[in-house]
Amino acid sequence: MKYISNTPAEQKQMLQEIGVEEISDLFQAIPDNIKFDRSFNLPEALSELELRELVKEKAAKNLDLSNFDSYLGAGSYDHYIPAIIDHLILRSEFYTAYTPYQAELSQGTLQAMYEYQSMICELTGMGISNASLLDGASALGEAVIMARRHTRNSRVLLPKTLHPAYANVARTYGEPHGLDFVDLPLEGGQLKLKSLENELDEETAAVVVQYPNFFGSLEEMKKIAELLEDYSKALLIVAANPIALGLLTPPGDFGADIVVGEGQPLGNTVNYGGPNLGYMAIKDDRRLLRQLPGRLVGKTEDVEGETGYVMTMQTREQHIRREKATSNICTNQALNALMASIYMATMGKEGLQEVANQCYQKTRYLIARLTELEDVEVVNQDNHFNEFWLKVDRPGTSLEEIEQKMCERDILAGVNLAELTDQEGLLVCVTEKKTRQDLDNYVKSLEVVLND
Amino acid sequence: MTEPLIKEYGSPGRKGYSLPELDVPEENPGEKLPAGTVRKEAAELPEVSEVDVVRHFTSLSNMNYGVDSGIYPLGSCTMKYNPKINEDVARIPNLAHIHPHQKEKYVQGSLEILYELKQYLAEISGMDEVSLQPASGAHGEYVGLMIIRKYFEKQGEERTKVIVPDSAHGTNPASATMAGFDVVEIESNERGMVDLDSLRAAVDDDVAALMLTNPNTLGIFERDICEIQQIIHDAGGLLYYDGANMNAVMGYARPGDMEFDVIHYNLHKTFSTPHGGGGPGSGPVAVKERLAPYLPAPVLQKEGSQYYWDYDRPDTMGKVHAFHGNYGVMLRAYAYIRTAGGEGLREITENAVLNANYMKHKLKDTYELPFASDSLHEFVLSGSRQKKDGITTANIAKRLLDYEQYAPTIYFPLIVKEAIMVEPTETENLRSLDRFIETMKIISREIEEEPELVENAPHNTVVRKLDEAQAARNPDLRW
Amino acid sequence: MKVPEGLYYTEDHEWLKVENGAGTMGITDFAQEELGDIVFVELPEVGDDFQQHDNFGVIESVKAVSDLYIPVSGEITGINEKLLDQPELVNDEPYQEGWIVKIKLSDEGELDELMDAEDYREFLKEEA
Ligand SMILES: Cc1ncc(COP(=O)(O)O)c(C=O)c1O
């Protein structure tokens, strides 16, 4: 299938109108010496039916999450997703539209983005949100170069409690702009405050804090904010899990200048890590606003005084400002932002609190039960949201073996920290989808595995 | 007819969700967590019912327009039909419901698909190695330029400049800045192509790369590509190909054969994945062998019959996404390529070019055609004739909306005054092309006979012309 | 298109009025028309020193951005703060309430390089 609906007769008619004999005549501008003169070495075209069969066959080689009781998180979270989300986003007027260049025929997308921006602000306690970035990690990358432009400083403090992939992406983005990244060590699952105090100086452009951090712990946000008060230039960048903000004090309340993060937990599936969405919110500051990357939707009026929505402050963007733009971003993650919007609206004020609370309580429960086991320790047993750092110290049993044996019992026990960091242990994630029975089974299985 | 904000549907205590009862003991979170970290007041999210949400978003969707609604001739964006089977493929549960931290052995089926996709993209472009990590075209540009940066760093050469033609898309110069380069803009010649003398004058030892779109944003194939690549390569620079316009050349020419060193694709353009109101997209980068070491880590590899992510890339440019990019978009592109087949991709290109040329031919007497050179899958008109009558290209675009058709890209490329950039794509048929052509002619007549009608357009949309100046002067960005 | 007599003009479509070594500058009627609805003006600070042709600020409309260049060397002695809240003054009254900065000229000789109203009208014709 090629989805071409002109018939050969129509094609012929069109060629005649144009005044050429054959379609290939339209390609004369391509010099002969570079013309592609063979067929593609690609598989033959498939019918819909054949495609379905082929892909199903390949898909069967996967063991998806439905085969397991999964405790994987570390940046991608398997929360409950209300059924209406997929139904609504599949409305083709949303789904098959592009960036709302013609506002009057794109009010649906525009108003939805305005609502998205509003709800992200409510959640983060910030003044302004853009209409999405590519993912959480690249949003952090954008944030550090924004801090560079805003402060003209070059030092960025990155705690070892930041998601390693985010740290990696931030470095990648920052390197061409002469940013120096300084690692802040960790201590018991939190960033070491003393080192932050020592490293902060007048040349600091930003301090990045993940909230909750990579290991699941909450940092001493208040103290961090206080330390920053002595350095008027340095920005506080918080990378926050938006679901956690159902329970936790919004970063805006701690004086965050920029809040970024992965919006996936808001109604987006895990989907092997993409597509999901980066969000970015900033405090209500005109100067910072002018440095903001990404699309922005604003409310306005039409000639008759009716309320309407448009993309605004576009002079920040690449299509106008070109090499001086605040970012190169063009295509963003609008549909994923729409999913996040529908999620936030559906769960609403109470629902988001309840999701967050259930995540917390169930995590607590699992930690409490696990720490009853011998040789099992939870580094952050009292300081966590929905992830925790599990250490198992059973002589003669490696973590890999434990993982494997849990797997044989259909449990994905967590992310092995050694794969991502220089730490040991499992990063275990619990969402509201878990039942007490699941959690008890996790504990029992681990006990059996350890005594094997 | 406006739709209230979702929060206006709210009433205290109204709910639109259901969750199972909490089945574990409940503790006060404030007891254990660091002081001040528990939220005192709930975030002011809407309090609405499921029906409210459904009605609200359905109503919003009715105020929108997509490819499924009708022609969407947005130049440079390749708004082709998005096949529904691709959506079904991407939703197959054991493909969709996998976690990025699952071990490779559990996701071999997905990795196989991605690996094959990589191979297809290498073949279609004539390149050697591919990274699927970039999440958009601009993201791909950034990755490509960072690869170039790393390459020269490794060669011990300090090259600081990237040359960009003045017809280039805004993301090109913006990406060059993001990657730490200085941008040198060169002028196009009267044929709408790179001016070789300007290029020669701009090239020196500091030039790391030339970024080129071919066909360029005028839809015109850069005939001098062989000389261009010679000039750049002779000076030790590299050649970057912006693959936004691959729909114009598939099966007819490959960037690799044109001696490009790095390219990015836009899977959301060429390979039919839906644009979602602005995204998501996917911007894979393909490179020649000598640049492969610098690709973002990890790179998907195969050993025997096993697929794995290779993290051992000491010279990598780094990483630009937390995981592996927009996987769901890749599945759709894979489905598209498999249903088209090699020969089909060529026919797709042929029909995209045929449709565009037909339209250009039919419209070039009504609207000025500033560059007469042969064009491929898109063409650029100018509203300058109409401007003399006091009607701008923006007015024309708005008037098109009254006829329930989306407008072309306007005011881009920047080198054309009052630009109207039309890309019909191959999925439009003669009937819808003719309707658009006819509408453009009607508007031209209206400009002569009833200019106010066009000047004050749109008239039939849910809102009339919106005040963008007010929006920018006093930004109202949230409720 | 208004091109008042008695002002100096630049090829960047800026005007300069000089009285007793004190200059006031803004953008011309042509420039504001080309830019469209002005939505933002980025101003320098009083006391900043600039050399002739230096970029000292930015003016933005909905869909365009234009750098501002100082027509003559000198020190900024005043900025039009009204523009921060009412950038539209540049559209409405480019030669009066829409002025942008005041400059203390450091070299009146530089005025010789600028155009008078007649030259500027001619220049506009050529540009078209
Ligand atoms: C020629 C060209 N290059 C690059 C891009 C950027 O692609 P994306 O929007 O996917 O970032 C576009 C998109 O509109 C384009 O048309």
mmCIF file with all atom_site columns, N, CA and C and ligand atoms in Angstrom, chain A residues 98-99 101 134 295 318 328-332, chain B residues 75-78 135-141 167-172 175 213 215-217 242-245 264-269 275 278 280-283 378 412 421 423, ligand 1:
data_model
loop_
_atom_site.group_PDB
_atom_site.id
_atom_site.type_symbol
_atom_site.label_atom_id
_atom_site.label_alt_id
_atom_site.label_comp_id
_atom_site.label_asym_id
_atom_site.label_entity_id
_atom_site.label_seq_id
_atom_site.pdbx_PDB_ins_code
_atom_site.Cartn_x
_atom_site.Cartn_y
_atom_site.Cartn_z
_atom_site.occupancy
_atom_site.B_iso_or_equiv
_atom_site.pdbx_formal_charge
_atom_site.auth_seq_id
_atom_site.auth_comp_id
_atom_site.auth_asym_id
_atom_site.auth_atom_id
_atom_site.pdbx_PDB_model_num
ATOM   1   N N  . TYR A 1 98  ? -0.793 19.581 12.575 1.00 0.00 ? 98  TYR A N  1
ATOM   2   C CA . TYR A 1 98  ? 0.588  19.913 12.936 1.00 0.00 ? 98  TYR A CA 1
ATOM   3   C C  . TYR A 1 98  ? 0.557  21.171 13.799 1.00 0.00 ? 98  TYR A C  1
ATOM   4   N N  . THR A 1 99  ? 1.733  21.666 14.087 1.00 0.00 ? 99  THR A N  1
ATOM   5   C CA . THR A 1 99  ? 1.898  22.907 14.827 1.00 0.00 ? 99  THR A CA 1
ATOM   6   C C  . THR A 1 99  ? 0.844  23.930 14.366 1.00 0.00 ? 99  THR A C  1
ATOM   7   N N  . TYR A 1 101 ? -0.012 26.650 13.108 1.00 0.00 ? 101 TYR A N  1
ATOM   8   C CA . TYR A 1 101 ? 0.426  27.871 12.427 1.00 0.00 ? 101 TYR A CA 1
ATOM   9   C C  . TYR A 1 101 ? -0.754 28.767 12.073 1.00 0.00 ? 101 TYR A C  1
ATOM   10  N N  . LEU A 1 134 ? 11.261 18.010 24.170 1.00 0.00 ? 134 LEU A N  1
ATOM   11  C CA . LEU A 1 134 ? 11.307 16.659 23.599 1.00 0.00 ? 134 LEU A CA 1
ATOM   12  C C  . LEU A 1 134 ? 11.235 15.529 24.619 1.00 0.00 ? 134 LEU A C  1
ATOM   13  N N  . ARG A 1 295 ? 7.644  26.358 22.229 1.00 0.00 ? 295 ARG A N  1
ATOM   14  C CA . ARG A 1 295 ? 6.428  27.085 21.882 1.00 0.00 ? 295 ARG A CA 1
ATOM   15  C C  . ARG A 1 295 ? 5.697  27.551 23.136 1.00 0.00 ? 295 ARG A C  1
ATOM   16  N N  . GLN A 1 318 ? 13.331 29.608 16.557 1.00 0.00 ? 318 GLN A N  1
ATOM   17  C CA . GLN A 1 318 ? 14.259 29.472 15.425 1.00 0.00 ? 318 GLN A CA 1
ATOM   18  C C  . GLN A 1 318 ? 13.714 30.019 14.111 1.00 0.00 ? 318 GLN A C  1
ATOM   19  N N  . ASN A 1 328 ? 16.835 25.374 19.229 1.00 0.00 ? 328 ASN A N  1
ATOM   20  C CA . ASN A 1 328 ? 16.535 24.974 17.846 1.00 0.00 ? 328 ASN A CA 1
ATOM   21  C C  . ASN A 1 328 ? 15.204 24.234 17.758 1.00 0.00 ? 328 ASN A C  1
ATOM   22  N N  . ILE A 1 329 ? 14.523 24.041 18.882 1.00 0.00 ? 329 ILE A N  1
ATOM   23  C CA . ILE A 1 329 ? 13.350 23.146 18.854 1.00 0.00 ? 329 ILE A CA 1
ATOM   24  C C  . ILE A 1 329 ? 12.259 23.671 17.926 1.00 0.00 ? 329 ILE A C  1
ATOM   25  N N  . CYS A 1 330 ? 11.677 22.755 17.178 1.00 0.00 ? 330 CYS A N  1
ATOM   26  C CA . CYS A 1 330 ? 10.593 23.086 16.250 1.00 0.00 ? 330 CYS A CA 1
ATOM   27  C C  . CYS A 1 330 ? 9.474  22.100 16.579 1.00 0.00 ? 330 CYS A C  1
ATOM   28  N N  . THR A 1 331 ? 9.495  20.916 15.986 1.00 0.00 ? 331 THR A N  1
ATOM   29  C CA . THR A 1 331 ? 8.563  19.870 16.395 1.00 0.00 ? 331 THR A CA 1
ATOM   30  C C  . THR A 1 331 ? 8.782  19.572 17.877 1.00 0.00 ? 331 THR A C  1
ATOM   31  N N  . ASN A 1 332 ? 7.679  19.523 18.632 1.00 0.00 ? 332 ASN A N  1
ATOM   32  C CA . ASN A 1 332 ? 7.830  19.201 20.052 1.00 0.00 ? 332 ASN A CA 1
ATOM   33  C C  . ASN A 1 332 ? 7.078  17.901 20.355 1.00 0.00 ? 332 ASN A C  1
ATOM   34  N N  . GLY B 2 75  ? 4.005  23.607 3.288  1.00 0.00 ? 75  GLY B N  1
ATOM   35  C CA . GLY B 2 75  ? 5.304  23.369 2.676  1.00 0.00 ? 75  GLY B CA 1
ATOM   36  C C  . GLY B 2 75  ? 6.359  23.039 3.701  1.00 0.00 ? 75  GLY B C  1
ATOM   37  N N  . SER B 2 76  ? 7.236  22.097 3.344  1.00 0.00 ? 76  SER B N  1
ATOM   38  C CA . SER B 2 76  ? 8.360  21.679 4.170  1.00 0.00 ? 76  SER B CA 1
ATOM   39  C C  . SER B 2 76  ? 7.937  20.724 5.295  1.00 0.00 ? 76  SER B C  1
ATOM   40  N N  . CYS B 2 77  ? 6.643  20.489 5.449  1.00 0.00 ? 77  CYS B N  1
ATOM   41  C CA . CYS B 2 77  ? 6.185  19.668 6.573  1.00 0.00 ? 77  CYS B CA 1
ATOM   42  C C  . CYS B 2 77  ? 5.674  18.291 6.143  1.00 0.00 ? 77  CYS B C  1
ATOM   43  N N  . THR B 2 78  ? 5.520  18.085 4.845  1.00 0.00 ? 78  THR B N  1
ATOM   44  C CA . THR B 2 78  ? 5.097  16.787 4.306  1.00 0.00 ? 78  THR B CA 1
ATOM   45  C C  . THR B 2 78  ? 3.917  16.201 5.082  1.00 0.00 ? 78  THR B C  1
ATOM   46  N N  . ALA B 2 135 ? 14.797 12.967 18.743 1.00 0.00 ? 135 ALA B N  1
ATOM   47  C CA . ALA B 2 135 ? 13.339 12.918 18.822 1.00 0.00 ? 135 ALA B CA 1
ATOM   48  C C  . ALA B 2 135 ? 12.643 13.848 17.840 1.00 0.00 ? 135 ALA B C  1
ATOM   49  N N  . SER B 2 136 ? 13.401 14.624 17.080 1.00 0.00 ? 136 SER B N  1
ATOM   50  C CA . SER B 2 136 ? 12.785 15.508 16.088 1.00 0.00 ? 136 SER B CA 1
ATOM   51  C C  . SER B 2 136 ? 13.837 15.842 15.052 1.00 0.00 ? 136 SER B C  1
ATOM   52  N N  . GLY B 2 137 ? 13.432 16.514 13.993 1.00 0.00 ? 137 GLY B N  1
ATOM   53  C CA . GLY B 2 137 ? 14.389 16.903 12.974 1.00 0.00 ? 137 GLY B CA 1
ATOM   54  C C  . GLY B 2 137 ? 15.470 17.807 13.550 1.00 0.00 ? 137 GLY B C  1
ATOM   55  N N  . ALA B 2 138 ? 15.064 18.808 14.298 1.00 0.00 ? 138 ALA B N  1
ATOM   56  C CA . ALA B 2 138 ? 16.029 19.739 14.864 1.00 0.00 ? 138 ALA B CA 1
ATOM   57  C C  . ALA B 2 138 ? 16.977 19.019 15.824 1.00 0.00 ? 138 ALA B C  1
ATOM   58  N N  . HIS B 2 139 ? 16.434 18.073 16.565 1.00 0.00 ? 139 HIS B N  1
ATOM   59  C CA . HIS B 2 139 ? 17.245 17.270 17.480 1.00 0.00 ? 139 HIS B CA 1
ATOM   60  C C  . HIS B 2 139 ? 18.298 16.498 16.678 1.00 0.00 ? 139 HIS B C  1
ATOM   61  N N  . GLY B 2 140 ? 17.877 15.980 15.526 1.00 0.00 ? 140 GLY B N  1
ATOM   62  C CA . GLY B 2 140 ? 18.798 15.285 14.635 1.00 0.00 ? 140 GLY B CA 1
ATOM   63  C C  . GLY B 2 140 ? 19.892 16.221 14.122 1.00 0.00 ? 140 GLY B C  1
ATOM   64  N N  . GLU B 2 141 ? 19.498 17.427 13.765 1.00 0.00 ? 141 GLU B N  1
ATOM   65  C CA . GLU B 2 141 ? 20.494 18.399 13.294 1.00 0.00 ? 141 GLU B CA 1
ATOM   66  C C  . GLU B 2 141 ? 21.541 18.647 14.371 1.00 0.00 ? 141 GLU B C  1
ATOM   67  N N  . SER B 2 167 ? 18.343 30.290 2.322  1.00 0.00 ? 167 SER B N  1
ATOM   68  C CA . SER B 2 167 ? 17.033 29.655 2.137  1.00 0.00 ? 167 SER B CA 1
ATOM   69  C C  . SER B 2 167 ? 16.772 28.582 3.196  1.00 0.00 ? 167 SER B C  1
ATOM   70  N N  . ALA B 2 168 ? 17.755 28.317 4.051  1.00 0.00 ? 168 ALA B N  1
ATOM   71  C CA . ALA B 2 168 ? 17.627 27.191 4.989  1.00 0.00 ? 168 ALA B CA 1
ATOM   72  C C  . ALA B 2 168 ? 16.517 27.407 6.007  1.00 0.00 ? 168 ALA B C  1
ATOM   73  N N  . HIS B 2 169 ? 16.025 26.297 6.510  1.00 0.00 ? 169 HIS B N  1
ATOM   74  C CA . HIS B 2 169 ? 15.055 26.319 7.601  1.00 0.00 ? 169 HIS B CA 1
ATOM   75  C C  . HIS B 2 169 ? 15.714 26.901 8.846  1.00 0.00 ? 169 HIS B C  1
ATOM   76  N N  . GLY B 2 170 ? 14.930 27.581 9.673  1.00 0.00 ? 170 GLY B N  1
ATOM   77  C CA . GLY B 2 170 ? 15.467 28.226 10.868 1.00 0.00 ? 170 GLY B CA 1
ATOM   78  C C  . GLY B 2 170 ? 16.167 27.292 11.831 1.00 0.00 ? 170 GLY B C  1
ATOM   79  N N  . THR B 2 171 ? 15.744 26.029 11.829 1.00 0.00 ? 171 THR B N  1
ATOM   80  C CA . THR B 2 171 ? 16.404 25.092 12.744 1.00 0.00 ? 171 THR B CA 1
ATOM   81  C C  . THR B 2 171 ? 17.872 24.910 12.386 1.00 0.00 ? 171 THR B C  1
ATOM   82  N N  . ASN B 2 172 ? 18.241 25.056 11.107 1.00 0.00 ? 172 ASN B N  1
ATOM   83  C CA . ASN B 2 172 ? 19.646 24.839 10.718 1.00 0.00 ? 172 ASN B CA 1
ATOM   84  C C  . ASN B 2 172 ? 20.591 25.802 11.434 1.00 0.00 ? 172 ASN B C  1
ATOM   85  N N  . SER B 2 175 ? 20.438 25.202 15.232 1.00 0.00 ? 175 SER B N  1
ATOM   86  C CA . SER B 2 175 ? 21.140 24.001 15.675 1.00 0.00 ? 175 SER B CA 1
ATOM   87  C C  . SER B 2 175 ? 22.647 24.233 15.685 1.00 0.00 ? 175 SER B C  1
ATOM   88  N N  . THR B 2 213 ? 19.888 21.516 2.310  1.00 0.00 ? 213 THR B N  1
ATOM   89  C CA . THR B 2 213 ? 18.645 20.779 2.130  1.00 0.00 ? 213 THR B CA 1
ATOM   90  C C  . THR B 2 213 ? 18.543 20.568 0.627  1.00 0.00 ? 213 THR B C  1
ATOM   91  N N  . PRO B 2 215 ? 16.248 18.436 -2.367 1.00 0.00 ? 215 PRO B N  1
ATOM   92  C CA . PRO B 2 215 ? 15.983 19.774 -2.855 1.00 0.00 ? 215 PRO B CA 1
ATOM   93  C C  . PRO B 2 215 ? 15.877 20.758 -1.697 1.00 0.00 ? 215 PRO B C  1
ATOM   94  N N  . ASN B 2 216 ? 16.182 22.010 -2.011 1.00 0.00 ? 216 ASN B N  1
ATOM   95  C CA . ASN B 2 216 ? 16.177 23.018 -0.965 1.00 0.00 ? 216 ASN B CA 1
ATOM   96  C C  . ASN B 2 216 ? 14.741 23.437 -0.623 1.00 0.00 ? 216 ASN B C  1
ATOM   97  N N  . THR B 2 217 ? 14.631 24.449 0.212  1.00 0.00 ? 217 THR B N  1
ATOM   98  C CA . THR B 2 217 ? 13.299 24.796 0.701  1.00 0.00 ? 217 THR B CA 1
ATOM   99  C C  . THR B 2 217 ? 12.432 25.456 -0.370 1.00 0.00 ? 217 THR B C  1
ATOM   100 N N  . ASP B 2 242 ? 20.085 18.084 5.406  1.00 0.00 ? 242 ASP B N  1
ATOM   101 C CA . ASP B 2 242 ? 18.809 18.196 6.116  1.00 0.00 ? 242 ASP B CA 1
ATOM   102 C C  . ASP B 2 242 ? 17.795 17.370 5.330  1.00 0.00 ? 242 ASP B C  1
ATOM   103 N N  . GLY B 2 243 ? 17.372 16.255 5.926  1.00 0.00 ? 243 GLY B N  1
ATOM   104 C CA . GLY B 2 243 ? 16.536 15.301 5.192  1.00 0.00 ? 243 GLY B CA 1
ATOM   105 C C  . GLY B 2 243 ? 15.051 15.584 5.233  1.00 0.00 ? 243 GLY B C  1
ATOM   106 N N  . ALA B 2 244 ? 14.687 16.816 5.586  1.00 0.00 ? 244 ALA B N  1
ATOM   107 C CA . ALA B 2 244 ? 13.266 17.143 5.647  1.00 0.00 ? 244 ALA B CA 1
ATOM   108 C C  . ALA B 2 244 ? 12.575 16.882 4.316  1.00 0.00 ? 244 ALA B C  1
ATOM   109 N N  . ASN B 2 245 ? 13.326 16.975 3.228  1.00 0.00 ? 245 ASN B N  1
ATOM   110 C CA . ASN B 2 245 ? 12.715 16.846 1.910  1.00 0.00 ? 245 ASN B CA 1
ATOM   111 C C  . ASN B 2 245 ? 12.996 15.512 1.229  1.00 0.00 ? 245 ASN B C  1
ATOM   112 N N  . HIS B 2 264 ? 20.012 13.902 8.631  1.00 0.00 ? 264 HIS B N  1
ATOM   113 C CA . HIS B 2 264 ? 18.936 13.500 9.535  1.00 0.00 ? 264 HIS B CA 1
ATOM   114 C C  . HIS B 2 264 ? 17.678 13.294 8.708  1.00 0.00 ? 264 HIS B C  1
ATOM   115 N N  . TYR B 2 265 ? 16.857 12.393 9.172  1.00 0.00 ? 265 TYR B N  1
ATOM   116 C CA . TYR B 2 265 ? 15.541 12.166 8.593  1.00 0.00 ? 265 TYR B CA 1
ATOM   117 C C  . TYR B 2 265 ? 14.496 12.835 9.476  1.00 0.00 ? 265 TYR B C  1
ATOM   118 N N  . ASN B 2 266 ? 13.310 13.027 8.924  1.00 0.00 ? 266 ASN B N  1
ATOM   119 C CA . ASN B 2 266 ? 12.149 13.344 9.754  1.00 0.00 ? 266 ASN B CA 1
ATOM   120 C C  . ASN B 2 266 ? 11.147 12.222 9.501  1.00 0.00 ? 266 ASN B C  1
ATOM   121 N N  . LEU B 2 267 ? 11.103 11.285 10.417 1.00 0.00 ? 267 LEU B N  1
ATOM   122 C CA . LEU B 2 267 ? 10.181 10.154 10.205 1.00 0.00 ? 267 LEU B CA 1
ATOM   123 C C  . LEU B 2 267 ? 8.746  10.653 10.139 1.00 0.00 ? 267 LEU B C  1
ATOM   124 N N  . HIS B 2 268 ? 8.471  11.775 10.841 1.00 0.00 ? 268 HIS B N  1
ATOM   125 C CA . HIS B 2 268 ? 7.108  12.309 10.850 1.00 0.00 ? 268 HIS B CA 1
ATOM   126 C C  . HIS B 2 268 ? 6.765  13.014 9.546  1.00 0.00 ? 268 HIS B C  1
ATOM   127 N N  . LYS B 2 269 ? 7.712  13.174 8.668  1.00 0.00 ? 269 LYS B N  1
ATOM   128 C CA . LYS B 2 269 ? 7.371  13.752 7.368  1.00 0.00 ? 269 LYS B CA 1
ATOM   129 C C  . LYS B 2 269 ? 7.376  12.635 6.330  1.00 0.00 ? 269 LYS B C  1
ATOM   130 N N  . HIS B 2 275 ? 1.465  13.972 13.021 1.00 0.00 ? 275 HIS B N  1
ATOM   131 C CA . HIS B 2 275 ? 2.164  15.117 13.611 1.00 0.00 ? 275 HIS B CA 1
ATOM   132 C C  . HIS B 2 275 ? 1.600  15.550 14.965 1.00 0.00 ? 275 HIS B C  1
ATOM   133 N N  . GLY B 2 278 ? 1.765  19.077 16.503 1.00 0.00 ? 278 GLY B N  1
ATOM   134 C CA . GLY B 2 278 ? 3.069  19.723 16.727 1.00 0.00 ? 278 GLY B CA 1
ATOM   135 C C  . GLY B 2 278 ? 4.156  18.737 17.098 1.00 0.00 ? 278 GLY B C  1
ATOM   136 N N  . PRO B 2 280 ? 4.570  14.225 18.573 1.00 0.00 ? 280 PRO B N  1
ATOM   137 C CA . PRO B 2 280 ? 5.998  13.889 18.449 1.00 0.00 ? 280 PRO B CA 1
ATOM   138 C C  . PRO B 2 280 ? 6.442  13.596 17.029 1.00 0.00 ? 280 PRO B C  1
ATOM   139 N N  . GLY B 2 281 ? 7.744  13.733 16.839 1.00 0.00 ? 281 GLY B N  1
ATOM   140 C CA . GLY B 2 281 ? 8.367  13.304 15.604 1.00 0.00 ? 281 GLY B CA 1
ATOM   141 C C  . GLY B 2 281 ? 9.496  12.351 15.943 1.00 0.00 ? 281 GLY B C  1
ATOM   142 N N  . SER B 2 282 ? 10.378 12.180 14.982 1.00 0.00 ? 282 SER B N  1
ATOM   143 C CA . SER B 2 282 ? 11.575 11.389 15.226 1.00 0.00 ? 282 SER B CA 1
ATOM   144 C C  . SER B 2 282 ? 12.584 11.788 14.173 1.00 0.00 ? 282 SER B C  1
ATOM   145 N N  . GLY B 2 283 ? 13.820 12.008 14.578 1.00 0.00 ? 283 GLY B N  1
ATOM   146 C CA . GLY B 2 283 ? 14.824 12.548 13.652 1.00 0.00 ? 283 GLY B CA 1
ATOM   147 C C  . GLY B 2 283 ? 16.106 11.744 13.583 1.00 0.00 ? 283 GLY B C  1
ATOM   148 N N  . GLU B 2 378 ? 7.712  20.309 -3.822 1.00 0.00 ? 378 GLU B N  1
ATOM   149 C CA . GLU B 2 378 ? 7.029  21.509 -3.324 1.00 0.00 ? 378 GLU B CA 1
ATOM   150 C C  . GLU B 2 378 ? 7.482  22.694 -4.169 1.00 0.00 ? 378 GLU B C  1
ATOM   151 N N  . PHE B 2 412 ? 8.009  31.835 4.481  1.00 0.00 ? 412 PHE B N  1
ATOM   152 C CA . PHE B 2 412 ? 9.200  31.004 4.506  1.00 0.00 ? 412 PHE B CA 1
ATOM   153 C C  . PHE B 2 412 ? 9.263  30.290 3.165  1.00 0.00 ? 412 PHE B C  1
ATOM   154 N N  . MET B 2 421 ? 4.361  28.674 0.362  1.00 0.00 ? 421 MET B N  1
ATOM   155 C CA . MET B 2 421 ? 5.129  27.455 0.089  1.00 0.00 ? 421 MET B CA 1
ATOM   156 C C  . MET B 2 421 ? 4.183  26.265 0.128  1.00 0.00 ? 421 MET B C  1
ATOM   157 N N  . GLU B 2 423 ? 3.161  22.305 -0.473 1.00 0.00 ? 423 GLU B N  1
ATOM   158 C CA . GLU B 2 423 ? 3.603  20.910 -0.591 1.00 0.00 ? 423 GLU B CA 1
ATOM   159 C C  . GLU B 2 423 ? 2.363  20.021 -0.492 1.00 0.00 ? 423 GLU B C  1
HETATM 160 C C1 . LIG D 3 .   ? 13.655 21.978 5.954  1.00 0.00 ? 1   LIG D C1 1
HETATM 161 C C2 . LIG D 3 .   ? 13.430 21.632 7.384  1.00 0.00 ? 1   LIG D C2 1
HETATM 162 N N1 . LIG D 3 .   ? 14.485 21.348 8.170  1.00 0.00 ? 1   LIG D N1 1
HETATM 163 C C3 . LIG D 3 .   ? 14.332 21.019 9.457  1.00 0.00 ? 1   LIG D C3 1
HETATM 164 C C4 . LIG D 3 .   ? 13.098 20.981 10.065 1.00 0.00 ? 1   LIG D C4 1
HETATM 165 C C5 . LIG D 3 .   ? 12.989 20.674 11.527 1.00 0.00 ? 1   LIG D C5 1
HETATM 166 O O1 . LIG D 3 .   ? 12.336 19.492 11.796 1.00 0.00 ? 1   LIG D O1 1
HETATM 167 P P1 . LIG D 3 .   ? 11.542 19.268 13.149 1.00 0.00 ? 1   LIG D P1 1
HETATM 168 O O2 . LIG D 3 .   ? 10.357 20.135 13.145 1.00 0.00 ? 1   LIG D O2 1
HETATM 169 O O3 . LIG D 3 .   ? 11.213 17.832 13.139 1.00 0.00 ? 1   LIG D O3 1
HETATM 170 O O4 . LIG D 3 .   ? 12.464 19.612 14.271 1.00 0.00 ? 1   LIG D O4 1
HETATM 171 C C6 . LIG D 3 .   ? 11.971 21.277 9.283  1.00 0.00 ? 1   LIG D C6 1
HETATM 172 C C7 . LIG D 3 .   ? 10.625 21.225 9.909  1.00 0.00 ? 1   LIG D C7 1
HETATM 173 O O5 . LIG D 3 .   ? 9.712  21.904 9.729  1.00 0.00 ? 1   LIG D O5 1
HETATM 174 C C8 . LIG D 3 .   ? 12.130 21.608 7.923  1.00 0.00 ? 1   LIG D C8 1
HETATM 175 O O6 . LIG D 3 .   ? 11.083 21.888 7.165  1.00 0.00 ? 1   LIG D O6 1
#
